Amino acid sequence: RVLGARMSNPGYWPDVLANGGIRVGDEWGDPSVAVIGDSHAEMWSHTIATIARRARVPTAFFSQAGESWWSVGYDHADSQVFHWLVRYRPRVIVIALAWRTIDPAGLEPVMNLAASLGARVLLVEDPPWLGPCGNRSASQWLASKGIQPSAGVLKYLSFDDEGTEGRGRATVRQ
């Protein structure tokens, strides 16, 4: 599995962790923004990269789609991501995760690192979670249930999602 944000980047190479992340903006200076996380970070990568390029703000992306970012060692002081954060000393660290699955205590290492670097941390909340869909897109899930779009037909689907959505929001706001 290749780690890194999915975006158009002519300087892309497969081992982004070993080479300092996917870089955009002013690619010659050390990044002043670092974006880390799972597929939620990748979801925001195009928007953040567009802004970074226009403003010429050096930015590095470290993310992995479909996996918990804890599983790739971001929470260990000897990890590649921690190595690059210490080397770059970014002014801002953006963290976007599937918060509903995160134990808030697991954020302590990255928050401590950010504090030691004098970096501000931006925690990006989850988009709404459609629980019954699981990891499939909503359109795939609907198709699997035999629900197809029809002109002039409205359907209401009730998702009891207070547990997971509320848990993710509470984690970010702690």
N, CA, C and O of each residue as an XYZ file, in Angstrom:
696
protein
N       0.852     -1.179      0.000
C       0.000      0.000      0.000
C       0.890      1.231      0.000
O       1.850      1.309      0.766
N       0.579      2.171     -0.838
C       1.327      3.422     -0.914
C       0.728      4.396      0.082
O      -0.491      4.556      0.141
N       1.569      5.042      0.859
C       1.106      6.035      1.819
C       1.210      7.408      1.193
O       2.230      7.736      0.587
N       0.181      8.211      1.329
C       0.246      9.582      0.843
C      -1.056     10.051      0.275
O      -1.901      9.252     -0.128
N      -1.215     11.336      0.244
C      -2.443     11.927     -0.283
C      -2.518     11.697     -1.783
O      -1.506     11.767     -2.480
N      -3.713     11.425     -2.278
C      -3.914     11.218     -3.708
C      -4.193     12.566     -4.360
O      -5.272     13.135     -4.196
N      -3.230     13.059     -5.087
C      -3.407     14.323     -5.783
C      -2.428     14.369     -6.930
O      -1.467     13.599     -6.964
N      -2.658     15.250     -7.856
C      -1.736     15.415     -8.961
C      -0.482     16.101     -8.447
O      -0.541     17.239     -7.982
N       0.631     15.430     -8.527
C       1.873     15.990     -8.017
C       3.009     15.443     -8.870
O       3.331     14.259     -8.772
N       3.621     16.275     -9.701
C       4.680     15.771    -10.578
C       5.891     15.239     -9.818
O       6.676     14.473    -10.376
N       6.056     15.627     -8.564
C       7.188     15.140     -7.780
C       6.856     13.919     -6.955
O       7.580     13.601     -6.012
N       5.767     13.217     -7.289
C       5.331     12.069     -6.506
C       6.311     10.903     -6.626
O       6.833     10.630     -7.706
N       6.549     10.236     -5.532
C       7.296      8.984     -5.536
C       6.585      8.032     -4.581
O       5.869      8.487     -3.688
N       6.765      6.724     -4.747
C       5.981      5.773     -3.977
C       6.223      5.811     -2.471
O       5.278      5.601     -1.710
N       7.428      6.065     -2.014
C       7.707      5.986     -0.587
C       7.695      7.380      0.039
O       8.743      7.931      0.376
N       6.499      7.937      0.189
C       6.402      9.324      0.643
C       6.862      9.514      2.077
O       7.345     10.593      2.421
N       6.729      8.507      2.920
C       7.182      8.675      4.302
C       8.696      8.825      4.367
O       9.205      9.662      5.113
N       9.406      8.038      3.608
C      10.864      8.108      3.630
C      11.386      9.382      2.985
O      12.513      9.798      3.254
N      10.577     10.004      2.138
C      11.036     11.175      1.395
C      10.366     12.479      1.802
O      10.435     13.457      1.058
N       9.730     12.518      2.947
C       9.215     13.775      3.466
C       7.798     14.141      3.105
O       7.425     15.309      3.205
N       6.992     13.176      2.686
C       5.594     13.446      2.368
C       5.413     13.933      0.943
O       6.384     14.170      0.224
N       4.174     14.077      0.549
C       3.873     14.678     -0.749
C       3.888     16.184     -0.535
O       3.160     16.708      0.308
N       4.713     16.869     -1.297
C       4.962     18.295     -1.095
C       4.257     19.122     -2.156
O       4.286     18.787     -3.339
N       3.622     20.209     -1.723
C       3.000     21.170     -2.629
C       3.312     22.575     -2.131
O       3.928     22.757     -1.081
N       2.875     23.560     -2.904
C       3.141     24.955     -2.536
C       4.548     25.314     -2.965
O       4.984     24.947     -4.057
N       5.252     26.025     -2.114
C       6.661     26.338     -2.357
C       7.445     25.093     -1.969
O       7.751     24.881     -0.795
N       7.766     24.273     -2.959
C       8.346     22.958     -2.676
C       9.813     23.009     -2.287
O      10.392     21.970     -1.971
N      10.441     24.196     -2.298
C      11.849     24.286     -1.941
C      12.054     24.564     -0.458
O      13.104     24.235      0.093
N      11.074     25.161      0.187
C      11.217     25.444      1.614
C      10.647     24.316      2.447
O       9.829     23.530      1.968
N      11.084     24.234      3.712
C      10.488     23.252      4.612
C       9.015     23.584      4.787
O       8.659     24.758      4.894
N       8.147     22.570      4.818
C       6.707     22.826      4.929
C       6.357     23.566      6.218
O       6.836     23.221      7.297
N       5.523     24.578      6.088
C       5.016     25.257      7.273
C       3.657     24.692      7.674
O       3.120     25.044      8.724
N       3.098     23.808      6.830
C       1.860     23.092      7.138
C       2.097     21.611      6.884
O       2.664     21.231      5.860
N       1.655     20.770      7.831
C       1.696     19.317      7.650
C       0.280     18.789      7.825
O      -0.411     19.158      8.774
N      -0.153     17.926      6.913
C      -1.481     17.328      6.971
C      -1.290     15.839      7.221
O      -0.637     15.152      6.436
N      -1.863     15.341      8.318
C      -1.722     13.926      8.651
C      -3.097     13.330      8.932
O      -4.016     14.036      9.349
N      -3.230     12.031      8.703
C      -4.481     11.347      8.990
C      -4.731     10.159      8.096
O      -3.819      9.607      7.481
N      -5.995      9.781      8.040
C      -6.413      8.627      7.241
C      -7.098      9.119      5.969
O      -6.714     10.155      5.426
N      -8.095      8.403      5.494
C      -8.786      8.806      4.270
C      -9.475     10.160      4.415
O      -9.721     10.836      3.416
N      -9.785     10.559      5.639
C     -10.384     11.873      5.847
C      -9.387     12.976      5.489
O      -9.779     14.013      4.953
N      -8.117     12.763      5.778
C      -7.080     13.727      5.375
C      -6.951     13.737      3.859
O      -6.773     14.795      3.255
N      -7.041     12.569      3.249
C      -6.974     12.510      1.792
C      -8.169     13.215      1.162
O      -8.044     13.845      0.112
N      -9.332     13.105      1.809
C     -10.522     13.760      1.281
C     -10.304     15.277      1.199
O     -10.755     15.914      0.247
N      -9.625     15.849      2.175
C      -9.365     17.287      2.207
C      -8.112     17.682      1.437
O      -7.863     18.874      1.254
N      -7.323     16.726      0.984
C      -6.011     17.035      0.401
C      -6.085     17.939     -0.831
O      -5.262     18.842     -0.983
N      -7.054     17.709     -1.705
C      -7.126     18.531     -2.912
C      -7.402     19.993     -2.559
O      -6.779     20.898     -3.114
N      -8.329     20.216     -1.645
C      -8.664     21.587     -1.236
C      -7.467     22.262     -0.585
O      -7.128     23.395     -0.924
N      -6.830     21.569      0.345
C      -5.677     22.141      1.045
C      -4.529     22.376      0.060
O      -3.864     23.410      0.118
N      -4.294     21.421     -0.842
C      -3.214     21.564     -1.826
C      -3.468     22.736     -2.775
O      -2.536     23.454     -3.136
N      -4.714     22.929     -3.176
C      -5.050     24.054     -4.060
C      -4.740     25.379     -3.378
O      -4.151     26.272     -3.987
N      -5.133     25.506     -2.129
C      -4.851     26.733     -1.372
C      -3.347     26.919     -1.194
O      -2.827     28.022     -1.364
N      -2.650     25.834     -0.850
C      -1.198     25.912     -0.641
C      -0.473     26.339     -1.906
O       0.453     27.148     -1.848
N      -0.887     25.804     -3.047
C      -0.245     26.178     -4.314
C      -0.492     27.654     -4.637
O       0.430     28.381     -5.007
N      -1.735     28.081     -4.493
C      -2.056     29.479     -4.813
C      -1.332     30.456     -3.898
O      -0.865     31.504     -4.344
N      -1.238     30.111     -2.617
C      -0.591     30.998     -1.641
C       0.912     30.741     -1.534
O       1.619     31.437     -0.805
N       1.394     29.732     -2.270
C       2.798     29.325     -2.224
C       3.245     29.007     -0.798
O       4.347     29.360     -0.380
N       2.358     28.329     -0.064
C       2.649     27.904      1.302
C       3.181     26.476      1.235
O       2.462     25.578      0.798
N       4.413     26.246      1.654
C       4.948     24.880      1.604
C       4.165     23.953      2.537
O       4.019     24.224      3.729
N       3.666     22.853      1.967
C       2.796     21.930      2.693
C       3.216     20.500      2.385
O       3.561     20.175      1.248
N       3.184     19.641      3.415
C       3.494     18.213      3.249
C       2.300     17.387      3.710
O       1.683     17.686      4.732
N       1.979     16.338      2.941
C       0.860     15.454      3.250
C       1.376     14.077      3.645
O       2.225     13.495      2.969
N       0.842     13.565      4.762
C       1.120     12.210      5.235
C      -0.229     11.584      5.591
O      -0.795     11.892      6.640
N      -0.740     10.721      4.739
C      -2.035     10.103      5.021
C      -2.107      8.732      4.374
O      -1.307      8.387      3.505
N      -3.101      7.948      4.829
C      -3.287      6.609      4.288
C      -4.776      6.330      4.193
O      -5.483      6.367      5.200
N      -5.247      6.055      3.003
C      -6.674      5.779      2.801
C      -7.042      4.398      3.320
O      -6.294      3.432      3.166
N      -8.201      4.334      3.930
C      -8.765      3.047      4.322
C      -8.136      2.397      5.527
O      -8.466      1.254      5.844
N      -7.250      3.077      6.206
C      -6.584      2.503      7.367
C      -6.610      3.509      8.500
O      -6.617      4.720      8.282
N      -6.623      2.984      9.706
C      -6.472      3.870     10.846
C      -5.047      4.402     10.851
O      -4.095      3.636     10.705
N      -4.900      5.690     11.016
C      -3.552      6.249     10.983
C      -2.701      5.743     12.118
O      -1.475      5.798     12.027
N      -3.307      5.247     13.197
C      -2.502      4.686     14.289
C      -1.752      3.444     13.815
O      -0.667      3.140     14.311
N      -2.336      2.729     12.851
C      -1.710      1.481     12.414
C      -0.437      1.714     11.613
O       0.328      0.775     11.398
N      -0.191      2.943     11.166
C       1.038      3.203     10.414
C       2.083      3.906     11.282
O       3.092      4.395     10.774
N       1.835      3.953     12.601
C       2.879      4.403     13.520
C       2.989      5.896     13.721
O       4.043      6.359     14.157
N       1.967      6.675     13.430
C       2.069      8.118     13.644
C       2.168      8.459     15.121
O       2.645      9.534     15.484
N       1.719      7.544     15.975
C       1.702      7.854     17.393
C       2.992      7.421     18.092
O       3.058      7.451     19.321
N       4.006      7.023     17.344
C       5.266      6.594     17.941
C       6.339      7.621     17.651
O       6.488      8.081     16.519
N       7.089      7.975     18.688
C       8.109      9.010     18.533
C       9.177      8.634     17.508
O       9.857      9.515     16.981
N       9.335      7.344     17.216
C      10.353      6.934     16.239
C       9.767      6.746     14.840
O      10.447      6.216     13.961
N       8.533      7.164     14.618
C       7.915      6.966     13.309
C       8.468      7.951     12.291
O       9.019      8.990     12.653
N       8.317      7.618     11.020
C       8.752      8.507      9.935
C       8.026      9.842      9.994
O       8.639     10.888      9.782
N       6.719      9.817     10.280
C       5.966     11.068     10.315
C       6.490     11.970     11.428
O       6.690     13.166     11.214
N       6.716     11.402     12.621
C       7.263     12.219     13.712
C       8.637     12.758     13.321
O       8.954     13.912     13.610
N       9.443     11.941     12.675
C      10.765     12.385     12.218
C      10.641     13.627     11.343
O      11.356     14.608     11.545
N       9.722     13.582     10.360
C       9.572     14.708      9.434
C       8.961     15.923     10.118
O       9.330     17.056      9.807
N       8.030     15.705     11.046
C       7.460     16.845     11.770
C       8.538     17.564     12.579
O       8.576     18.794     12.610
N       9.408     16.802     13.230
C      10.500     17.415     13.997
C      11.461     18.146     13.063
O      11.912     19.247     13.377
N      11.772     17.547     11.930
C      12.696     18.185     10.983
C      12.097     19.456     10.374
O      12.774     20.480     10.274
N      10.814     19.383      9.965
C      10.171     20.521      9.303
C       9.759     21.630     10.279
O       9.784     22.810      9.928
N       9.380     21.244     11.506
C       8.859     22.207     12.486
C       7.733     23.062     11.881
O       7.841     24.288     11.861
N       6.655     22.430     11.386
C       5.583     23.198     10.753
C       4.898     24.117     11.757
O       4.843     23.827     12.952
N       4.378     25.228     11.249
C       3.625     26.155     12.104
C       2.225     25.623     12.383
O       1.631     25.926     13.418
N       1.695     24.815     11.437
C       0.340     24.266     11.569
C       0.379     22.774     11.239
O       0.986     22.361     10.250
N      -0.281     21.969     12.087
C      -0.460     20.540     11.821
C      -1.966     20.304     11.723
O      -2.706     20.530     12.680
N      -2.408     19.844     10.540
C      -3.822     19.537     10.311
C      -4.000     18.035     10.495
O      -3.288     17.242      9.879
N      -4.947     17.647     11.341
C      -5.229     16.231     11.572
C      -6.681     15.971     11.198
O      -7.596     16.560     11.773
N      -6.882     15.080     10.223
C      -8.233     14.695      9.807
C      -8.322     13.180      9.884
O      -7.564     12.467      9.227
N      -9.259     12.696     10.695
C      -9.394     11.264     10.962
C     -10.855     10.856     11.029
O     -11.748     11.702     11.083
N     -11.085      9.558     11.025
C     -12.397      9.014     11.367
C     -12.453      9.008     12.895
O     -12.202      7.983     13.529
N     -12.780     10.146     13.472
C     -12.691     10.339     14.924
C     -13.549      9.375     15.707
O     -13.214      9.039     16.843
N     -14.652      8.917     15.129
C     -15.546      8.024     15.858
C     -14.850      6.723     16.240
O     -15.333      5.995     17.108
N     -13.719      6.422     15.601
C     -12.999      5.180     15.888
C     -11.748      5.404     16.728
O     -11.002      4.460     16.988
N     -11.508      6.644     17.157
C     -10.251      6.994     17.818
C     -10.434      7.099     19.331
O     -11.406      7.684     19.808
N      -9.497      6.530     20.074
C      -9.431      6.727     21.517
C      -8.713      8.056     21.752
O      -7.561      8.202     21.345
N      -9.363      9.029     22.398
C      -8.739     10.345     22.574
C      -7.364     10.298     23.236
O      -6.524     11.160     22.977
N      -7.128      9.307     24.080
C      -5.820      9.201     24.735
C      -4.716      8.956     23.709
O      -3.558      9.293     23.955
N      -5.063      8.374     22.565
C      -4.074      8.106     21.534
C      -3.553      9.354     20.849
O      -2.539      9.299     20.153
N      -4.231     10.478     21.033
C      -3.771     11.739     20.434
C      -2.638     12.382     21.228
O      -1.957     13.274     20.721
N      -2.432     11.946     22.450
C      -1.459     12.601     23.318
C      -0.061     12.733     22.719
O       0.528     13.809     22.822
N       0.504     11.689     22.095
C       1.864     11.856     21.541
C       1.965     12.951     20.482
O       2.908     13.742     20.501
N       0.995     13.007     19.549
C       1.085     14.014     18.491
C       0.787     15.405     19.046
O       1.371     16.387     18.587
N      -0.108     15.506     20.023
C      -0.384     16.815     20.628
C       0.820     17.308     21.416
O       1.144     18.495     21.380
N       1.488     16.400     22.132
C       2.708     16.778     22.863
C       3.800     17.215     21.901
O       4.507     18.190     22.157
N       3.938     16.498     20.795
C       4.937     16.874     19.801
C       4.620     18.254     19.237
O       5.508     19.098     19.127
N       3.356     18.488     18.878
C       2.963     19.790     18.333
C       3.287     20.907     19.327
O       3.790     21.960     18.935
N       3.001     20.679     20.603
C       3.293     21.688     21.623
C       4.794     21.947     21.714
O       5.224     23.094     21.839
N       5.585     20.885     21.650
C       7.043     21.061     21.744
C       7.604     21.807     20.540
O       8.641     22.463     20.643
N       6.917     21.710     19.389
C       7.353     22.404     18.177
C       6.776     23.819     18.090
O       7.165     24.597     17.219
N       5.850     24.150     18.990
C       5.183     25.446     18.931
C       4.187     25.528     17.792
O       3.857     26.621     17.333
N       3.702     24.373     17.329
C       2.761     24.332     16.192
C       1.321     24.448     16.678
O       0.970     23.974     17.758
N       0.510     25.082     15.865
C      -0.928     25.064     16.093
C      -1.469     23.794     15.477
O      -0.946     23.312     14.472
N      -2.528     23.243     16.083
C      -3.136     22.011     15.580
C      -4.568     22.310     15.174
O      -5.334     22.903     15.934
N      -4.917     21.890     13.967
C      -6.277     22.013     13.468
C      -6.850     20.608     13.352
O      -6.365     19.804     12.556
N      -7.879     20.305     14.141
C      -8.544     19.014     14.088
C      -9.787     19.172     13.227
O     -10.663     19.974     13.548
N      -9.874     18.421     12.142
C     -10.992     18.513     11.214
C     -12.031     17.463     11.606
O     -11.727     16.272     11.674
N     -13.263     17.918     11.864
C     -14.335     16.996     12.254
C     -14.695     16.039     11.129
O     -14.444     16.304      9.953
N     -15.294     14.914     11.525
C     -15.816     13.934     10.567
C     -16.924     14.533      9.718
O     -17.689     15.375     10.189
N     -17.011     14.099      8.463
C     -18.257     14.370      7.740
C     -19.333     13.468      8.340
O     -18.998     12.548      9.086
N     -20.609     13.698      8.043
C     -21.651     12.810      8.581
C     -21.361     11.354      8.224
O     -20.944     11.050      7.106
N     -21.583     10.475      9.171
C     -21.305      9.052      9.010
C     -22.620      8.319      8.782
O     -23.511      8.356      9.631
N     -22.739      7.668      7.665
C     -23.927      6.874      7.365
C     -23.654      5.450      7.798
O     -23.229      4.616      6.998
N     -23.900      5.177      9.070
C     -23.557      3.919      9.704
C     -23.862      2.653      8.936
O     -22.970      1.820      8.776
N     -25.079      2.467      8.452
C     -25.403      1.212      7.773
C     -24.575      0.966      6.514
O     -24.433     -0.180      6.088
N     -24.034      2.011      5.919
C     -23.253      1.851      4.683
C     -21.908      1.190      4.926
O     -21.312      0.637      4.002
N     -21.426      1.243      6.155
C     -20.105      0.697      6.436
C     -19.049      1.460      5.668
O     -19.102      2.688      5.597
N     -18.089      0.755      5.092
C     -17.004      1.392      4.346
C     -17.327      1.581      2.865
O     -16.481      2.054      2.106
N     -18.539      1.218      2.446
C     -18.937      1.410      1.056
C     -19.508      2.811      0.883
O     -19.932      3.440      1.852
N     -19.518      3.289     -0.335
C     -20.158      4.574     -0.592
C     -21.662      4.405     -0.432
O     -22.190      3.299     -0.543
N     -22.347      5.518     -0.169
C     -23.796      5.465      0.016
C     -24.480      4.916     -1.233
O     -25.440      4.153     -1.121
N     -24.001      5.291     -2.423
C     -24.642      4.799     -3.646
C     -24.464      3.280     -3.790
O     -25.379      2.603     -4.257
N     -23.307      2.735     -3.398
C     -23.107      1.289     -3.441
C     -24.046      0.586     -2.470
O     -24.644     -0.439     -2.800
N     -24.170      1.144     -1.273
C     -25.019      0.533     -0.262
C     -26.478      0.546     -0.711
O     -27.177     -0.460     -0.589
N     -26.936      1.684     -1.230
C     -28.318      1.777     -1.707
C     -28.575      0.764     -2.826
O     -29.613      0.103     -2.845
N     -27.628      0.648     -3.753
C     -27.782     -0.310     -4.852
C     -27.847     -1.735     -4.314
O     -28.603     -2.555     -4.833
N     -27.064     -2.039     -3.281
C     -27.081     -3.386     -2.711
C     -28.425     -3.703     -2.048
O     -28.770     -4.873     -1.882
N     -29.175     -2.683     -1.675
C     -30.504     -2.857     -1.075
C     -31.616     -2.785     -2.112
O     -32.796     -2.843     -1.770
N     -31.232     -2.657     -3.398
C     -32.214     -2.601     -4.468
C     -32.878     -1.242     -4.622
O     -33.899     -1.129     -5.302
N     -32.323     -0.220     -4.008
C     -32.891      1.126     -4.094
C     -32.206      1.854     -5.242
O     -30.989      2.036     -5.240
N     -32.998      2.265     -6.215
C     -32.454      2.979     -7.365
C     -33.158      4.319     -7.505
O     -34.332      4.445     -7.160
N     -32.440      5.327     -8.013
C     -33.077      6.634     -8.180
C     -34.205      6.564     -9.196
O     -34.098      5.903    -10.229
N     -35.283      7.259     -8.879
C     -36.429      7.343     -9.789
C     -36.912      8.788     -9.806
O     -37.052      9.414     -8.755
N     -37.164      9.311    -10.990
C     -37.628     10.691    -11.123
C     -38.920     10.894    -10.346
O     -39.863     10.117    -10.487
N     -38.961     11.924     -9.538
C     -40.170     12.276     -8.801
C     -40.452     11.423     -7.588
O     -41.482     11.608     -6.940
N     -39.561     10.482     -7.253
C     -39.779      9.605     -6.099
C     -38.784      9.973     -5.007
O     -37.575      9.989     -5.239
N     -39.297     10.269     -3.815
C     -38.452     10.574     -2.670
C     -38.524      9.421     -1.691
O     -39.599      8.873     -1.444
N     -37.397      9.055     -1.139
C     -37.356      7.987     -0.137
C     -36.670      8.537      1.099
O     -35.707      9.296      0.997
N     -37.162      8.156      2.260
C     -36.557      8.567      3.519
C     -35.937      7.337      4.161
O     -36.609      6.326      4.366
N     -34.664      7.429      4.473
C     -33.974      6.340      5.157
C     -33.558      6.849      6.523
O     -32.866      7.862      6.625
N     -33.967      6.169      7.555
C     -33.631      6.571      8.916
C     -32.336      5.873      9.331
O     -32.247      4.645      9.328
N     -31.339      6.678      9.685
C     -30.079      6.134     10.186
C     -29.950      6.512     11.644
O     -29.856      7.695     11.974
N     -29.945      5.536     12.511
C     -29.728      5.808     13.932
C     -28.233      5.906     14.147
O     -27.555      4.903     14.369
N     -27.730      7.119     14.077
C     -26.284      7.325     14.067
C     -25.798      8.190     15.220
O     -24.650      8.634     15.209
N     -26.626      8.435     16.192
C     -26.225      9.342     17.260
C     -24.988      8.845     17.999
O     -24.148      9.644     18.414
N     -24.874      7.533     18.164
C     -23.740      7.002     18.916
C     -22.405      7.299     18.282
O     -21.535      7.880     18.930
N     -22.212      6.912     17.014
C     -20.898      7.091     16.394
C     -20.616      8.533     16.051
O     -19.497      8.998     16.266
N     -21.588      9.263     15.523
C     -21.375     10.659     15.147
C     -21.059     11.494     16.380
O     -20.125     12.297     16.375
N     -21.838     11.300     17.429
C     -21.615     12.054     18.662
C     -20.266     11.741     19.286
O     -19.605     12.629     19.825
N     -19.858     10.483     19.215
C     -18.571     10.096     19.784
C     -17.427     10.755     19.046
O     -16.473     11.208     19.679
N     -17.494     10.824     17.699
C     -16.446     11.465     16.937
C     -16.349     12.957     17.225
O     -15.252     13.491     17.386
N     -17.492     13.628     17.289
C     -17.514     15.064     17.586
C     -16.966     15.326     18.980
O     -16.213     16.279     19.178
N     -17.336     14.490     19.954
C     -16.848     14.676     21.326
C     -15.328     14.522     21.379
O     -14.660     15.257     22.106
N     -14.774     13.575     20.616
C     -13.321     13.370     20.592
C     -12.612     14.619     20.095
O     -11.633     15.052     20.703
N     -13.084     15.205     19.005
C     -12.442     16.387     18.434
C     -12.537     17.560     19.392
O     -11.601     18.355     19.485
N     -13.627     17.683     20.092
C     -13.847     18.859     20.945
C     -13.230     18.737     22.321
O     -13.272     19.698     23.089
N     -12.653     17.579     22.670
C     -12.010     17.417     23.982
C     -10.742     18.211     24.084
O     -10.079     18.186     25.120
